[in-house]
N, CA, C and O atoms as a MOPAC input file, in Angstrom:
PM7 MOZYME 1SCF
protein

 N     41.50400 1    22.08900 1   103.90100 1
 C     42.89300 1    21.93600 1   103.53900 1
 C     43.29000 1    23.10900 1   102.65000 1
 O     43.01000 1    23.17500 1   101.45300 1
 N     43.87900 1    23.91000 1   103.24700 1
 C     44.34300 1    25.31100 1   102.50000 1
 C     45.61800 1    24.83800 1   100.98400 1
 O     45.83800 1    25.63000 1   100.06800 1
 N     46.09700 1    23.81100 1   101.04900 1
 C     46.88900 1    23.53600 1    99.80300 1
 C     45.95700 1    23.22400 1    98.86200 1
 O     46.03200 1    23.73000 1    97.74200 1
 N     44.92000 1    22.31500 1    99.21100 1
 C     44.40400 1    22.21800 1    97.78000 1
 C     43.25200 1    22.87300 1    97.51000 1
 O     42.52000 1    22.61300 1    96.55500 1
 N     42.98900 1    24.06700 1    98.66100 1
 C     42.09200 1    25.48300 1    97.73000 1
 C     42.91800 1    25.88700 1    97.30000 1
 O     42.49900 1    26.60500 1    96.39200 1
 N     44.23100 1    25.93600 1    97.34200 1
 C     45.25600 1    27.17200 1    96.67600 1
 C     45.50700 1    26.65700 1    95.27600 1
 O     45.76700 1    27.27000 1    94.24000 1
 N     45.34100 1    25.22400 1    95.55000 1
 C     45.78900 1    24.68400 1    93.89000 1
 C     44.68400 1    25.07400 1    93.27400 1
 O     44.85300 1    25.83900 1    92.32500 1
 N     43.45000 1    24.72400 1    93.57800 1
 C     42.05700 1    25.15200 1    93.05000 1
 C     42.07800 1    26.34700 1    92.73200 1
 O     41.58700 1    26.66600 1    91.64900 1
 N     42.49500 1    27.06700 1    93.35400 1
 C     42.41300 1    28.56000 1    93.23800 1
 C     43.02900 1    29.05200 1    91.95800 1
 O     42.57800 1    29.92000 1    91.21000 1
 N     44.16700 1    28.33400 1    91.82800 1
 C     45.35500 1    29.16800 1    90.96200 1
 C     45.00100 1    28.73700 1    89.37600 1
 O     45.20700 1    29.45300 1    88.39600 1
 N     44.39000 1    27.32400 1    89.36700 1
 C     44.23900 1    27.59400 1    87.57800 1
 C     42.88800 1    28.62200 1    86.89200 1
 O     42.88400 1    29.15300 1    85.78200 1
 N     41.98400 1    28.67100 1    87.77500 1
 C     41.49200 1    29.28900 1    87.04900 1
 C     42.14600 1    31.31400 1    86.67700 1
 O     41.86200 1    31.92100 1    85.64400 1
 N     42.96800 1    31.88100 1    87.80300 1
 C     43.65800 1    32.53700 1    87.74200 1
 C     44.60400 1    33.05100 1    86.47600 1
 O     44.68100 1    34.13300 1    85.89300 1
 N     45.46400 1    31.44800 1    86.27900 1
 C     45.93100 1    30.91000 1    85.46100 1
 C     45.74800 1    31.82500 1    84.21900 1
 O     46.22000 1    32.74200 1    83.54800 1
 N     44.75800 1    30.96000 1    84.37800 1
 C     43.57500 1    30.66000 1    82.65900 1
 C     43.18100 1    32.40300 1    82.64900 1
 O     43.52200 1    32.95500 1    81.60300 1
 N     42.88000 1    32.81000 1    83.11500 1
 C     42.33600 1    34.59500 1    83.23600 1
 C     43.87500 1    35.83600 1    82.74200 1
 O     43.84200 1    36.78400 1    81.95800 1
 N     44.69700 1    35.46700 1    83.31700 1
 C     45.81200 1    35.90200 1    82.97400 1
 C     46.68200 1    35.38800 1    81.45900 1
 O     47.47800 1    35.92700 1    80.69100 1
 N     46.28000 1    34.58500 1    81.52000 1
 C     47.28800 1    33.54000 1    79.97800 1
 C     45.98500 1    34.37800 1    78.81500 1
 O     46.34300 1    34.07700 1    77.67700 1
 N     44.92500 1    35.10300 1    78.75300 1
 C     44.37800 1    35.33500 1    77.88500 1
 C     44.59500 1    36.11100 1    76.89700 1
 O     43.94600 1    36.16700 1    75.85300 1
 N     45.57900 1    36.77300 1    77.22300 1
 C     46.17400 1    37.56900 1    76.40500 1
 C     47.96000 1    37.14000 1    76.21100 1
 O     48.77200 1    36.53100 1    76.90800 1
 N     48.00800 1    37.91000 1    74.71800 1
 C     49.61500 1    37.69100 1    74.55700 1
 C     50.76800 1    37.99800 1    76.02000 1
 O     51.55600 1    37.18500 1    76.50400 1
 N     50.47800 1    39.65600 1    76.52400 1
 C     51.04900 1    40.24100 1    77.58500 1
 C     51.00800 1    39.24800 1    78.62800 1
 O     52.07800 1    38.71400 1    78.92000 1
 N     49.89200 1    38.88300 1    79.28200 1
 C     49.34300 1    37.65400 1    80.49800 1
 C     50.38100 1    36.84000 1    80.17700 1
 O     51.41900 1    36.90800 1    80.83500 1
 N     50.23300 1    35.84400 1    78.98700 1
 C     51.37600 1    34.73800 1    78.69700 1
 C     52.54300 1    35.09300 1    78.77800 1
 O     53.20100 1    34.09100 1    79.05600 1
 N     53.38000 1    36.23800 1    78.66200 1
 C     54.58600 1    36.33700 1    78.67500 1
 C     55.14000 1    36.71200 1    80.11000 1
 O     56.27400 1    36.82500 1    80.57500 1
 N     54.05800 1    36.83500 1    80.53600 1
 C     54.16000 1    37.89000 1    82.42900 1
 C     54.33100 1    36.12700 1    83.23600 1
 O     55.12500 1    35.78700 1    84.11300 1
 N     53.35400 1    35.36200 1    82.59100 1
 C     52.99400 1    33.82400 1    83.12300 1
 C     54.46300 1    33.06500 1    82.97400 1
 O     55.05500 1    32.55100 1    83.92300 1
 N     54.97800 1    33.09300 1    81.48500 1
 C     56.18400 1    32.97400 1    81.41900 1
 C     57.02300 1    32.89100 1    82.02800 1
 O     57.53700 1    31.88700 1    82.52300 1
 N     57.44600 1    34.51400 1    82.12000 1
 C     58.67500 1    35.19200 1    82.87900 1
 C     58.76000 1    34.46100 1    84.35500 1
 O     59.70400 1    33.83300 1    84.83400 1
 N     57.38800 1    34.76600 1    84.95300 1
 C     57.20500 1    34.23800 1    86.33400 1
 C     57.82000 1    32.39100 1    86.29400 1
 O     58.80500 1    31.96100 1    86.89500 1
 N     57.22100 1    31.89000 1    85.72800 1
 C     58.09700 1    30.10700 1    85.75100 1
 C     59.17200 1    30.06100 1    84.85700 1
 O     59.19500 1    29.05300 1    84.15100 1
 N     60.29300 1    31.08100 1    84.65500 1
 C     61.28100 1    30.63000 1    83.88100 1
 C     61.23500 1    30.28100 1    82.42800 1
 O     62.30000 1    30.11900 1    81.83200 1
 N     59.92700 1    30.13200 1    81.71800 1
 C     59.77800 1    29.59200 1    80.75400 1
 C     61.05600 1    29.73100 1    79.67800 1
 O     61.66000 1    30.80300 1    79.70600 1
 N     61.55800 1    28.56500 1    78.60400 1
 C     62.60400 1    28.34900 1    77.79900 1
 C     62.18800 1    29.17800 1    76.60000 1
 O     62.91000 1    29.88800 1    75.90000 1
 N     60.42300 1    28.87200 1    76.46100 1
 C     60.02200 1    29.48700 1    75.32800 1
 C     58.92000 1    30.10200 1    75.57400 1
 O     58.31600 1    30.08200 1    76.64600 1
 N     58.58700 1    30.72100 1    74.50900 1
 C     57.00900 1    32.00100 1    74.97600 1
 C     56.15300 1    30.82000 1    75.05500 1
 O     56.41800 1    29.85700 1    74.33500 1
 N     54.81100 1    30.77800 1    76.12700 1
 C     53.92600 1    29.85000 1    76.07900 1
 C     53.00800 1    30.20900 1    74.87200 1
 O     53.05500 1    31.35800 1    74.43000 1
 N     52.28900 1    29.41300 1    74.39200 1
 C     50.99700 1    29.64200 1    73.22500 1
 C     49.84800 1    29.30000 1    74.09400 1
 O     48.70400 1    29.22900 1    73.64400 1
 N     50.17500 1    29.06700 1    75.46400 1
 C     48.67300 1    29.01200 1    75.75700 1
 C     48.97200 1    28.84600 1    77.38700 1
 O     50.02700 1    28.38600 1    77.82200 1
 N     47.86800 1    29.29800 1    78.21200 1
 C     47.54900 1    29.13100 1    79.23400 1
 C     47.29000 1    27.55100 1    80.22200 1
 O     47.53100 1    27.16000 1    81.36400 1
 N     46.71200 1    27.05700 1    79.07100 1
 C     46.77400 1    25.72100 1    79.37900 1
 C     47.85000 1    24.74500 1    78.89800 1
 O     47.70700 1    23.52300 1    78.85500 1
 N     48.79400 1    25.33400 1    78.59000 1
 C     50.09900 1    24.58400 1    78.58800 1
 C     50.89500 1    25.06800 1    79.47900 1
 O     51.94400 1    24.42300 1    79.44300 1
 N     50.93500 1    26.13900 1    80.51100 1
 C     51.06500 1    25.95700 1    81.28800 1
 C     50.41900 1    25.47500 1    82.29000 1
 O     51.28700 1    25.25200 1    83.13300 1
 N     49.14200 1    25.09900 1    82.82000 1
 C     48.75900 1    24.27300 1    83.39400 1
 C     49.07200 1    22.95600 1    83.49400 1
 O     49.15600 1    22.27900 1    84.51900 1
 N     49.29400 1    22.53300 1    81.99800 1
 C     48.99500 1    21.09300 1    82.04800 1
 C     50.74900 1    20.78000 1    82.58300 1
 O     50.88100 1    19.65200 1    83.05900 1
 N     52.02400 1    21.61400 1    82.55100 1
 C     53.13600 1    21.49700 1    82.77800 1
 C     52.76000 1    21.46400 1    84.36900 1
 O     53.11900 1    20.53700 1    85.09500 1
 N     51.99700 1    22.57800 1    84.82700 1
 C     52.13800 1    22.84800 1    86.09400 1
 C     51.60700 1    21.74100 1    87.22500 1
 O     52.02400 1    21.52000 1    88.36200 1
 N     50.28600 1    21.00100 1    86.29800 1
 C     49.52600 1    20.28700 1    87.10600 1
 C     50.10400 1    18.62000 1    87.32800 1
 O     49.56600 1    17.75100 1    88.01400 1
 N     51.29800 1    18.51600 1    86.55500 1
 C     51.94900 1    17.19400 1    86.27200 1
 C     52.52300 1    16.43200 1    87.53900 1
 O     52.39500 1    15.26800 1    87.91800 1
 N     53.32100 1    17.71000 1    88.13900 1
 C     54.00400 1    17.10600 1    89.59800 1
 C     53.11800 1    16.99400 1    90.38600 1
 O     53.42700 1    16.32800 1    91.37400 1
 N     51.71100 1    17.53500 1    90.35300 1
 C     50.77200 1    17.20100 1    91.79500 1
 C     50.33800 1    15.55900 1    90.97500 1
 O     50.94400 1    14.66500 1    91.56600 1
 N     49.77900 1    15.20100 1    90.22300 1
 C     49.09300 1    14.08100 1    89.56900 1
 C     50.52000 1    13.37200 1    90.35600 1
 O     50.28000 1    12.89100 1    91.46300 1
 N     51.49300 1    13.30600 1    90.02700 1
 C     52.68400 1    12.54100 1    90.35200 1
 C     53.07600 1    12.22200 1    91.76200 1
 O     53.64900 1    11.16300 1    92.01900 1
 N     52.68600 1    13.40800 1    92.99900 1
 C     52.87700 1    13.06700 1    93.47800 1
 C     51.30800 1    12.21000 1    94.80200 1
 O     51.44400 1    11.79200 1    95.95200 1
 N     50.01300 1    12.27400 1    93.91100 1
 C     48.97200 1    12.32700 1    94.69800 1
 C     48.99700 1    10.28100 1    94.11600 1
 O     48.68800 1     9.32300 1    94.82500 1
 N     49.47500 1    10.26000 1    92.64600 1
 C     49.67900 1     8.57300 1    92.60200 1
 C     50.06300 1     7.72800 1    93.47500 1
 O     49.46000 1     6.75100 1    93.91800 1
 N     51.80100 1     8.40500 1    93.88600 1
 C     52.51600 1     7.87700 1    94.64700 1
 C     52.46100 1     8.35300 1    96.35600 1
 O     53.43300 1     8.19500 1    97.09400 1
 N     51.31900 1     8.87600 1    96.75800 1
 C     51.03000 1     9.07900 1    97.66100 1
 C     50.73100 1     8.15700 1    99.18700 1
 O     49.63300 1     7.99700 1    99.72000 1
 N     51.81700 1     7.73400 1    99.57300 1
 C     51.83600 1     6.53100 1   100.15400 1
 C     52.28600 1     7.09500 1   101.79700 1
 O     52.80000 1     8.17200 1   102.09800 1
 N     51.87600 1     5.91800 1   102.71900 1
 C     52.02700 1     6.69900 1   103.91800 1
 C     53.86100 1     6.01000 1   104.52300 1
 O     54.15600 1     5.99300 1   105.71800 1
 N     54.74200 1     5.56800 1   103.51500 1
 C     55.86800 1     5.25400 1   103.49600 1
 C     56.52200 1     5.44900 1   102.20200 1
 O     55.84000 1     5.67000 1   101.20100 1
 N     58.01700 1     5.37000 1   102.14600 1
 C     59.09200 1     5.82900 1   101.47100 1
 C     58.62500 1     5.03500 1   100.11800 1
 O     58.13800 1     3.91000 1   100.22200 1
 N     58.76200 1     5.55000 1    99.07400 1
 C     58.65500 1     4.91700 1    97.68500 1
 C     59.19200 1     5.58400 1    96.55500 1
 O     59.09500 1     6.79200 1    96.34000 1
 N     59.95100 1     4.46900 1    95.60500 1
 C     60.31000 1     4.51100 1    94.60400 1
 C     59.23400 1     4.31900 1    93.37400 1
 O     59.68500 1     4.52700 1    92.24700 1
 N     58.15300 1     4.02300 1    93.46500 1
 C     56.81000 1     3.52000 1    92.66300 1
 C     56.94300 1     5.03400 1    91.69100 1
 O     56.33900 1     4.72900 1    90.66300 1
 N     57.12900 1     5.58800 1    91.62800 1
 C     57.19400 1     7.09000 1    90.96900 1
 C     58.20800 1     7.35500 1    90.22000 1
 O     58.16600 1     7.40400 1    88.99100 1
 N     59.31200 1     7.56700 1    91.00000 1
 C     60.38800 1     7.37500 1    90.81500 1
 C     61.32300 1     6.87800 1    89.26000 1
 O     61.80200 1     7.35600 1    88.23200 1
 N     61.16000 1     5.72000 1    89.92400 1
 C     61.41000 1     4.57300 1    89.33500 1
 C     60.62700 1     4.40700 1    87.51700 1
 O     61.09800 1     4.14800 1    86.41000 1
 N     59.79300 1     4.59700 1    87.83700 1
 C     58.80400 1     4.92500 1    86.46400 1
 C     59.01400 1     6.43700 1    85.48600 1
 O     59.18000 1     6.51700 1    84.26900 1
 N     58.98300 1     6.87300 1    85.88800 1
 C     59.06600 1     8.36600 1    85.43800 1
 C     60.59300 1     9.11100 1    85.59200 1
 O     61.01500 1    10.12600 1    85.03900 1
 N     61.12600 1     8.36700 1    86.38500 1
 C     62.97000 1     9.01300 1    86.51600 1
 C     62.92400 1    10.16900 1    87.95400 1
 O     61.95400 1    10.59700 1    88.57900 1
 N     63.93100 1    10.34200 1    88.06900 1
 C     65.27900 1    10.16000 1    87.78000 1
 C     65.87400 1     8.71000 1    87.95400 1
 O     67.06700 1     8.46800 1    87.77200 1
 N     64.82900 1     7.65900 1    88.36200 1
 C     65.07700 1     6.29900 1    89.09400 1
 C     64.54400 1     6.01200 1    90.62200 1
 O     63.46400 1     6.33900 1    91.11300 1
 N     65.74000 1     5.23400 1    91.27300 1
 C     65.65300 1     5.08500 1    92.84400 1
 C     65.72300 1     6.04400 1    93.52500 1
 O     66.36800 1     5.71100 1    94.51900 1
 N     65.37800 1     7.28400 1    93.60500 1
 C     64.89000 1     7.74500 1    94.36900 1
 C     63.78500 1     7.97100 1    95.40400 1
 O     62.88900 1     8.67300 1    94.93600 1
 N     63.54300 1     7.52300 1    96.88800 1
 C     62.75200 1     7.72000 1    97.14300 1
 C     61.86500 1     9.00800 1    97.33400 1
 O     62.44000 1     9.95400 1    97.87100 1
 N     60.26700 1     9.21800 1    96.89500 1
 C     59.31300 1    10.32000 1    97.86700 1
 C     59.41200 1     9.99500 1    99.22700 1
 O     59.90000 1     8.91500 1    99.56200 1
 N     58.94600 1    10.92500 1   100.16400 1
 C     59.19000 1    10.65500 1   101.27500 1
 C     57.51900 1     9.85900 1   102.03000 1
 O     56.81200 1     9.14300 1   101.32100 1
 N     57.33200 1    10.01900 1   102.78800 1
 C     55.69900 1     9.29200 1   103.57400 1
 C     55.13500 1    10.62900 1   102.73300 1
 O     55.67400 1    11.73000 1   102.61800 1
 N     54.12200 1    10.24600 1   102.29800 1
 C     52.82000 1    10.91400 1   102.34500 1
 C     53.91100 1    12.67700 1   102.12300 1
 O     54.26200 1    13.68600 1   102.73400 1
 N     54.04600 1    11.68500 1   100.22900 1
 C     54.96800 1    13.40000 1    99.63600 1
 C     53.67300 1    14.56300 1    99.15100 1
 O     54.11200 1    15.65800 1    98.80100 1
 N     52.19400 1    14.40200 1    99.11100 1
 C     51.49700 1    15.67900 1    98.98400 1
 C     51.86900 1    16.30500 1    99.88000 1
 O     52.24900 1    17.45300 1    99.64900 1
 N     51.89700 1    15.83300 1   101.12300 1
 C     51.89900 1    16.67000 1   102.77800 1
 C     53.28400 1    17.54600 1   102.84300 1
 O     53.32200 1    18.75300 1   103.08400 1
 N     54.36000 1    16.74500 1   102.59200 1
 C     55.41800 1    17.12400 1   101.90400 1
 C     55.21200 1    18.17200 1   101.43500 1
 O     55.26500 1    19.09400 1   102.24900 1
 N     55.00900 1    18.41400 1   100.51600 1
 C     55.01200 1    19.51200 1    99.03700 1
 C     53.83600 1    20.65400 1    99.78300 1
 O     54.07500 1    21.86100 1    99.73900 1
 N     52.89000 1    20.25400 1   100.28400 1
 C     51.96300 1    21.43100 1   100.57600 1
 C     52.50100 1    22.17900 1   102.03800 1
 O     52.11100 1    23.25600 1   102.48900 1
 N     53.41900 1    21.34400 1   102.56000 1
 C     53.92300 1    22.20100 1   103.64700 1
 C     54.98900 1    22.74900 1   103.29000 1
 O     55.23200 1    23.76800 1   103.93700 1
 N     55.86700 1    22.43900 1   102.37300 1
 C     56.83700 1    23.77700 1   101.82100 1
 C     56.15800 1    25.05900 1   101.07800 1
 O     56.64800 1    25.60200 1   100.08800 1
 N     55.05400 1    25.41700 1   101.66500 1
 C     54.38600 1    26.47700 1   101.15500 1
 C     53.08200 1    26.86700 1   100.82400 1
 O     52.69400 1    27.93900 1   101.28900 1
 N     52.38400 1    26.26500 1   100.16800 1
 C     50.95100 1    25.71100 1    99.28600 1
 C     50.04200 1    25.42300 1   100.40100 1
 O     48.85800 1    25.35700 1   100.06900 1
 N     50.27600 1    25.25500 1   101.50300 1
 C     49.03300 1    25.09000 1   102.54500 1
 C     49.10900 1    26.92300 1   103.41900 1
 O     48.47800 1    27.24600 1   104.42600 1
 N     49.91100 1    27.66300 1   102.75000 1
 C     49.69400 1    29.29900 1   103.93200 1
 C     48.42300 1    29.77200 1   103.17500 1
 O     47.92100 1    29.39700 1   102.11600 1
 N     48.00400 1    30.90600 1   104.25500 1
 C     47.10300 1    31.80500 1   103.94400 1
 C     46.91500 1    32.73300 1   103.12300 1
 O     46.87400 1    33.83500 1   103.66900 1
 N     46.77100 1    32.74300 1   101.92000 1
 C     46.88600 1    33.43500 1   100.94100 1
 C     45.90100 1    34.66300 1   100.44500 1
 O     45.95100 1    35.26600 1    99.37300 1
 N     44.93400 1    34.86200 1   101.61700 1
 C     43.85100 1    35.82800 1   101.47900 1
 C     42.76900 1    34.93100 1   100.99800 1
 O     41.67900 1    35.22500 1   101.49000 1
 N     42.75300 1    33.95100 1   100.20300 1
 C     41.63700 1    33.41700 1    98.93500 1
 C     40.81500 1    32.89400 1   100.07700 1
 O     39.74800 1    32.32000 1    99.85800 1

């Protein structure tokens, strides 16, 4: 499954780049950040939140179980929202 070597792939990346002040602000820039990060693993732990979220509610039908808990509300994920999410991108060939 090429999405979740790519996720595998990318924190330790992450973590190699955030080691320095320059790295963190390059890490930054790249996600929009509001404020300078202090650490590499705060961006991780921001980054790694929506996969945990959506591998919970990982259901092979429509659900609010996520949703509903965490906000925006009734909204549904769609069937089986990892598959979702790794096919808008996260499952291509990335060389790795």
């Amino acid at each position: 499954d090429r999405c979740l070597s790519n996720l595998r792939a990318v924190w330790p990346i992450v973590e190699q780049v955030g080691r320095t002040r320059r790295g963190l602000d390059l890490l930054g820039t790249a996600v929009n950040s509001c404020k300078p990060l202090s650490s590499a693993k705060e961006l991780i732990a921001w980054a790694q939140a929506p996969w945990f979220l959506l591998a919970e509610g990982n259901y092979p039908f429509e659900s609010t179980y996520i949703t509903f808990a965490v906000g925006p509300g009734y909204v549904a994920l769609p069937p089986w929202p990892m598959r979702v999410a790794c096919a808008r991108g996260l499952d291509g060939d990335f060389g790795g």
